[in-house]
Short mmCIF file of C-alpha atoms in Angstrom, two decimals:
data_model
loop_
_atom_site.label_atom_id
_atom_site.label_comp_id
_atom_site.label_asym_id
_atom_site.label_seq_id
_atom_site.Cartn_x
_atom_site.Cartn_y
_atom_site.Cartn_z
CA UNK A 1 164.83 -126.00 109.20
CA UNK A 2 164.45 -122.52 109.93
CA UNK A 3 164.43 -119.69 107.52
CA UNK A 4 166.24 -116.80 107.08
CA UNK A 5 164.31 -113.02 107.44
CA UNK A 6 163.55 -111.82 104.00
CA UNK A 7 166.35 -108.73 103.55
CA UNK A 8 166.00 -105.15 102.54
CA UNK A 9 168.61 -102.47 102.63
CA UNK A 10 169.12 -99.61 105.39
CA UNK A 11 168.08 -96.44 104.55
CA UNK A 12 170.73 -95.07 106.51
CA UNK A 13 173.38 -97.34 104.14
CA UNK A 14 171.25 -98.08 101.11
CA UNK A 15 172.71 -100.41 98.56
CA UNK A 16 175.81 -99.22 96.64
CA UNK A 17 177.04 -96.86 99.53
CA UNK A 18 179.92 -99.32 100.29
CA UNK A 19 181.89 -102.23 98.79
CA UNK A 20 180.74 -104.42 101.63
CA UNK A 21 177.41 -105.73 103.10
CA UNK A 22 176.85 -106.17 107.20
CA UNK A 23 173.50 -108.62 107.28
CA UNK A 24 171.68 -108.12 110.54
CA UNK A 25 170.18 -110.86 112.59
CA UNK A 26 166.90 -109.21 111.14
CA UNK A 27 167.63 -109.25 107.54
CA UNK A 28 168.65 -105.67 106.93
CA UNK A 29 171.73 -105.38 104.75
CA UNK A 30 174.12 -102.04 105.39
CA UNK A 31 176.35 -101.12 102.73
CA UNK A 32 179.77 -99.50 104.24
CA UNK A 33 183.02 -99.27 102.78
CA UNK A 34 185.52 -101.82 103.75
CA UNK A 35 188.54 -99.47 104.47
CA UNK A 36 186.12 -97.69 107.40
CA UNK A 37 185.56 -101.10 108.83
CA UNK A 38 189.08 -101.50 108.69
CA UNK A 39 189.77 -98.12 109.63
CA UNK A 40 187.61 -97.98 113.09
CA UNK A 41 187.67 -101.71 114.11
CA UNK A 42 190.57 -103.70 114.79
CA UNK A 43 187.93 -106.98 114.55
CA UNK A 44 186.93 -105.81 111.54
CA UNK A 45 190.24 -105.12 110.04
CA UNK A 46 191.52 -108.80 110.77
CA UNK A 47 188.80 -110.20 109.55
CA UNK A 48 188.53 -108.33 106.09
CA UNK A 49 192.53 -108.66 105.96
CA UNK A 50 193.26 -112.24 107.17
CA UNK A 51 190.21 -113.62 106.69
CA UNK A 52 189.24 -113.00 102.90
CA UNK A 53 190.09 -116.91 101.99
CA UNK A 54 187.32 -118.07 104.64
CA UNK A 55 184.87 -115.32 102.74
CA UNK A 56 185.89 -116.76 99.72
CA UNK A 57 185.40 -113.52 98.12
CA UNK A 58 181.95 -112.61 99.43
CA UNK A 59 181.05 -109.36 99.83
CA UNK A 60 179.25 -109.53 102.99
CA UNK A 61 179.26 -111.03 106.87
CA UNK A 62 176.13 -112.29 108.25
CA UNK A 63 176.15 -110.81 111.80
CA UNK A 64 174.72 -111.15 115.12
CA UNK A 65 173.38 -107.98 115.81
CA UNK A 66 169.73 -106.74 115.15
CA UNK A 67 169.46 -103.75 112.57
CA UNK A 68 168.71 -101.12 115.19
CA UNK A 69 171.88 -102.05 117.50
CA UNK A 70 173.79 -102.17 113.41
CA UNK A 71 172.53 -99.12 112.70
CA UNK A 72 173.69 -97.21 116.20
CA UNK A 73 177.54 -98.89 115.65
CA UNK A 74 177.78 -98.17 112.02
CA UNK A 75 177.19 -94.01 112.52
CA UNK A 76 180.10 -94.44 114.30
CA UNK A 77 182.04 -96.04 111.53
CA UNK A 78 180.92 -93.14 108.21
CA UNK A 79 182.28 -89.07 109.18
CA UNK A 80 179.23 -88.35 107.28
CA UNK A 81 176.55 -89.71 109.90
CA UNK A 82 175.23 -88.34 113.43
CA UNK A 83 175.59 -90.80 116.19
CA UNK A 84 171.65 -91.87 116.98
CA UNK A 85 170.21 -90.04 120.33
CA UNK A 86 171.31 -91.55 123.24
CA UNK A 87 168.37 -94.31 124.29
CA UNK A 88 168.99 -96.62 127.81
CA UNK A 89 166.35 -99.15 125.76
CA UNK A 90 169.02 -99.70 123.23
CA UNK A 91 172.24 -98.31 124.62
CA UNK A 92 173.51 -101.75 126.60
CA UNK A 93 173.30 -103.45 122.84
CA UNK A 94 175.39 -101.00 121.09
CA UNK A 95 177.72 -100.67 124.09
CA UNK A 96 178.20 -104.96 123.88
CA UNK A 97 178.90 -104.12 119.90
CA UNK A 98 181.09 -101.68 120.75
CA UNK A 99 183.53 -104.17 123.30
CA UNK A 100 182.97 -107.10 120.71
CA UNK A 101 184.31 -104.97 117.84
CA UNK A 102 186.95 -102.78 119.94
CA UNK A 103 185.34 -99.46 119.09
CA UNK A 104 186.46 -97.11 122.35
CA UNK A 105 185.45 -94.20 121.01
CA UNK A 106 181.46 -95.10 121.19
CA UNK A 107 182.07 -95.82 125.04
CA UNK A 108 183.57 -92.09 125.13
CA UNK A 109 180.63 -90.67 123.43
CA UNK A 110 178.06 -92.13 125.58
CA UNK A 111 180.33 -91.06 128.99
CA UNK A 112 180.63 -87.45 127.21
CA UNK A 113 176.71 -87.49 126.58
CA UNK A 114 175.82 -88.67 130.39
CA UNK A 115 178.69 -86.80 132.12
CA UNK A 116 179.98 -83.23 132.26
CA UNK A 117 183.44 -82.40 134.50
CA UNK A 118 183.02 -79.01 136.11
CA UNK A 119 186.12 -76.69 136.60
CA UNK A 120 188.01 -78.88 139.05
CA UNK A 121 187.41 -81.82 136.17
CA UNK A 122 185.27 -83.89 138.53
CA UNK A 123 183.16 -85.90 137.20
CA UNK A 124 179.22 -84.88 137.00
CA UNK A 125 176.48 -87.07 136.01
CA UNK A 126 174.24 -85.36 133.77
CA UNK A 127 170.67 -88.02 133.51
CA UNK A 128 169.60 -91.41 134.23
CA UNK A 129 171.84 -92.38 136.77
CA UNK A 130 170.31 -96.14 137.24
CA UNK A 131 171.33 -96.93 133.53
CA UNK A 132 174.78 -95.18 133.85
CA UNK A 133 175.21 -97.03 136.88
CA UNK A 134 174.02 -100.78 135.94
CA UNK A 135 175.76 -100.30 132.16
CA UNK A 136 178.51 -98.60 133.63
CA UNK A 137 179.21 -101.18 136.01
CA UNK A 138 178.52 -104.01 133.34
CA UNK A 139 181.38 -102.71 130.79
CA UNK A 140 183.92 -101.93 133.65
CA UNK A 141 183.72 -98.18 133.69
CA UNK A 142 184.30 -98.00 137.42
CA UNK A 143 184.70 -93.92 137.57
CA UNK A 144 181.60 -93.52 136.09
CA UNK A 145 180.00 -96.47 137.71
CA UNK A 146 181.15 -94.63 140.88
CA UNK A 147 179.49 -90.76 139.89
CA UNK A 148 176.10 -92.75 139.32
CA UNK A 149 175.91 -94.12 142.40
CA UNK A 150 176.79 -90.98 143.78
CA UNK A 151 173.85 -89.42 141.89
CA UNK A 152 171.83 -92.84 143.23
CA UNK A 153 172.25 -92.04 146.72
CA UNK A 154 170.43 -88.97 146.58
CA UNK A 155 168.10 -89.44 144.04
CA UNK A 156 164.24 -90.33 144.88
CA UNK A 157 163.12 -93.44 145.40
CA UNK A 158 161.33 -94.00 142.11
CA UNK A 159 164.29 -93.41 140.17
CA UNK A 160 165.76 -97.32 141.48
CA UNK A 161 162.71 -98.65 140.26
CA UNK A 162 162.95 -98.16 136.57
CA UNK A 163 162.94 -101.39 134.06
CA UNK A 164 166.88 -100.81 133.92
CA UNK A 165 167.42 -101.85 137.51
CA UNK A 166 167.06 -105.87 136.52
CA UNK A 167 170.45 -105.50 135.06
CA UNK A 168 171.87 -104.53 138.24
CA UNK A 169 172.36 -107.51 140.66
CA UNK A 170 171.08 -108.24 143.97
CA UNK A 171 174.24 -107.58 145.64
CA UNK A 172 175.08 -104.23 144.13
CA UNK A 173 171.18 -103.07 145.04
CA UNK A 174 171.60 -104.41 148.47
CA UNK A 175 175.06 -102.48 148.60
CA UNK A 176 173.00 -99.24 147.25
CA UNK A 177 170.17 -99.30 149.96
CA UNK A 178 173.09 -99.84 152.65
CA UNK A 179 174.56 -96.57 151.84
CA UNK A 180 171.33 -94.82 151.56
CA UNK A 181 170.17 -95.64 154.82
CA UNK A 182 173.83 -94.37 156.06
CA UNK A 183 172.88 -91.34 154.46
CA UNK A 184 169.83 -91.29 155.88
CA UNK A 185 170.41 -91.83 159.58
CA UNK A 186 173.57 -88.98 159.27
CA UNK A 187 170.56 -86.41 158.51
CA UNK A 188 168.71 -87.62 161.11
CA UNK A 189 171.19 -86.39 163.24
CA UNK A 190 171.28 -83.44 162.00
CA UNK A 191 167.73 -82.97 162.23
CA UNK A 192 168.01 -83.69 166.18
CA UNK A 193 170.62 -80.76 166.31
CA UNK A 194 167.65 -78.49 164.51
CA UNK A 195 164.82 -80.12 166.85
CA UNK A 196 167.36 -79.57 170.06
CA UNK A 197 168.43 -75.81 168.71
CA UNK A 198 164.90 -74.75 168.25
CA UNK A 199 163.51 -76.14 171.11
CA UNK A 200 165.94 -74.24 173.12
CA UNK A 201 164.82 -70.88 172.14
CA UNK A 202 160.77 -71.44 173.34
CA UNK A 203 159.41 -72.91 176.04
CA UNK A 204 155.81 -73.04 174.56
CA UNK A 205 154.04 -76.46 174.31
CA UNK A 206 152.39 -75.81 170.90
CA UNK A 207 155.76 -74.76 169.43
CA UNK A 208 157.46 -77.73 170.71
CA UNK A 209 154.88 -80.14 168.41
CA UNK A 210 154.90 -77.94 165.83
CA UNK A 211 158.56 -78.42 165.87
CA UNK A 212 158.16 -82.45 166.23
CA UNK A 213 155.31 -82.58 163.62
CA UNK A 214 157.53 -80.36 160.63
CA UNK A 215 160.66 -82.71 161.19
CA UNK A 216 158.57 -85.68 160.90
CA UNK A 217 157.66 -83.87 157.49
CA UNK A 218 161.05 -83.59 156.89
CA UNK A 219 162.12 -87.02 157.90
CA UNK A 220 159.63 -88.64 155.11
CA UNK A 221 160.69 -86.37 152.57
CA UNK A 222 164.18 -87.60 153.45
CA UNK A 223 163.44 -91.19 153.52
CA UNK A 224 162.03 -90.93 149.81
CA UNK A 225 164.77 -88.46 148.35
CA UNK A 226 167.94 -88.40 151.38
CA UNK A 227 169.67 -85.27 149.22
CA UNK A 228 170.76 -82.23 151.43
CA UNK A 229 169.05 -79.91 149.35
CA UNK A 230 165.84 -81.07 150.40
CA UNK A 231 166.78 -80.38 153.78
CA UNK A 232 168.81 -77.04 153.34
CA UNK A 233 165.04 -76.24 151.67
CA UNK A 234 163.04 -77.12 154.26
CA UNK A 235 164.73 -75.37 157.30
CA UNK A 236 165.78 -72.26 155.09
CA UNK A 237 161.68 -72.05 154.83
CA UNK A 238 161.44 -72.44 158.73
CA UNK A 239 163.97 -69.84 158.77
CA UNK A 240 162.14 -67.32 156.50
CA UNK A 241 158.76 -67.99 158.11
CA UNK A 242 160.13 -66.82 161.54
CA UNK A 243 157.16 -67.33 163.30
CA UNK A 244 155.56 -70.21 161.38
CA UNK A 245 156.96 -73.95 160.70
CA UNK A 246 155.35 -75.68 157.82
CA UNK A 247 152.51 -73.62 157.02
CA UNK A 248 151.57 -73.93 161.36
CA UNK A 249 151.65 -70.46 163.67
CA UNK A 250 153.75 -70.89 166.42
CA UNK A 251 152.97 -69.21 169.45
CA UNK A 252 155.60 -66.24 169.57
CA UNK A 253 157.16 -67.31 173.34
CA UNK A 254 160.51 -65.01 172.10
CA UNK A 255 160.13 -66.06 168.69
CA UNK A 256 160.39 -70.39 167.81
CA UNK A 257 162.91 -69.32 165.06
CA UNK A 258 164.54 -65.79 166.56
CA UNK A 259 168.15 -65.64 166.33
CA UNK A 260 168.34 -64.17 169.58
CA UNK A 261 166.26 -66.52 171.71
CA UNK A 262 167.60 -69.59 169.78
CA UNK A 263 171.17 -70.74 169.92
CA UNK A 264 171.41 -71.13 166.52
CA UNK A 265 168.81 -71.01 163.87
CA UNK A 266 168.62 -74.09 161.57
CA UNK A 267 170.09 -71.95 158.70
CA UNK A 268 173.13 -70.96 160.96
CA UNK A 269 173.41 -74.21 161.66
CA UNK A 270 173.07 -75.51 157.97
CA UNK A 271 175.85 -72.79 157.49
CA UNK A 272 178.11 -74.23 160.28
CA UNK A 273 177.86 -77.80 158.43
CA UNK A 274 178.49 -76.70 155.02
CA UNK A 275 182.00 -77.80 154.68
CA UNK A 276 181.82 -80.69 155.80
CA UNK A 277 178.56 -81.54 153.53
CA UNK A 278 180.29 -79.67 150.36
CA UNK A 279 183.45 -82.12 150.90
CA UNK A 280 181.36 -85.66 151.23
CA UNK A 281 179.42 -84.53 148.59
CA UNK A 282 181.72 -84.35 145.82
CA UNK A 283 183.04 -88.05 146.66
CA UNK A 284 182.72 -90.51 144.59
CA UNK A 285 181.70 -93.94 146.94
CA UNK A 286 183.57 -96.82 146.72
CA UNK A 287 182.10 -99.59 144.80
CA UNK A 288 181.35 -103.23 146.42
CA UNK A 289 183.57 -105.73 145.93
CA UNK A 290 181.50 -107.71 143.05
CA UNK A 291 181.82 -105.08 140.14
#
């Protein structure tokens, strides 16, 4: 027969600072008052209203829930606490408490926390965009399941490759890396344009694998972190440089990067796509069929 944890009392809700005890799977008891159970839960409300004859006038509930995920839900309960700081470790726990006890306003603090709407009230991911997006997509908060992957599409590689990701399934990853690498090969042809447009304006051999050698560059960076402001970066530096292309000297045959000898210069031609990059930016992707 197994035993029960020894118990001590929160700090956080010592003894006496209710008229009811929570228990913890851990042992911890938290005193809270009843009416703010009632008040912010609708669970917790039937169960202190229509189910006092099964507590037989107890003053506690043994619960489920380990003292660190109690401790998180019940700020959220007492005016007089701060919510804790938002933590991915311990933020899919409190966001199952907060479904299992009805408590919508804890799934609007943690969207408020990760998210910011800019003037035109779109919605802006703020930080980790792999937990947003796998706890997110877990609890059924498609519009901001939807701005993470945005965020995910663009973000570098080693951000999909934190612990989080094993709560995210096969499919949805598999869905992820699809889009990426659609992403991915629409630079690419944008980076022909910039090979073709450059090309154009020099007829020096050197220049022309200087060219080849500083998109490759470009194409690598890309395939780690496929975001357009890596690339507006790159060719706004072959822009400034003029006469040099990644740190190379270009033989001057008219200029590799002169606006007149060119027919565009990547930055005109960054310029020219703008719209159109602005506008797919700010969508939010669809999500696969499974979430």
């Amino acid at each position: 027969m197994s035993s029960q944890p020894p118990r001590r009392h929160s700090e956080e809700f010592p003894e006496n600072y209710g008229d009811f005890q929570l228990i913890s799977s851990d042992g911890v008891v938290f005193s809270i008052s009843r009416f703010l159970l009632s008040y912010v839960s609708p669970v917790f409300k039937d169960v202190l209203e229509l189910g006092e004859e099964s507590l037989s006038g107890a003053a506690e509930i043994q619960l489920t829930e380990s003292s660190v995920t109690l401790d998180q839900l019940l700020r959220f309960f007492d005016p007089l606490k701060d919510p804790a700081p938002i933590d991915t470790r311990t933020m899919g726990p409190l966001l199952e408490s907060a479904r299992k006890y009805q408590i919508e306003g804890i799934f609007k603090y943690w969207e408020d926390q990760m998210v910011y709407r800019n003037v035109v009230k779109e919605i802006i991911l703020v930080s980790s965009p792999l937990a947003c997006f796998a706890l997110a997509s877990h609890f059924g908060r498609h519009e901001m399941a939807r701005a993470a992957l945005r965020e995910l599409l663009r973000a570098p590689s080693r951000e999909l490759q934190e612990p989080i990701s094993t709560m995210v399934g096969g499919e949805v990853m598999y869905r992820l890396l699809q889009l990426r690498q659609a992403r991915l090969h629409k630079m690419r042809d944008r980076i022909a344009q910039v090979q073709r447009s450059i090309q154009s304006g020099t007829k020096c051999g050197n220049a022309h694998v200087d060219v080849v050698h500083s998109l490759l560059e470009l194409t690598l960076q890309l395939m780690d972190e496929p975001s357009w402001s890596t690339f507006r970066r790159n060719i706004n530096a072959w822009s400034e440089c003029r006469g040099t292309v990644s740190g190379r000297h270009i033989h001057n045959h008219g200029g590799l990067l002169d606006q007149g000898t060119c027919i565009l210069s990547p930055a005109n031609l960054f310029n020219i796509w703008k719209p159109e990059i602005v506008e797919e930016e700010l969508k939010l992707p669809e999500l696969s069929s499974g979430l």
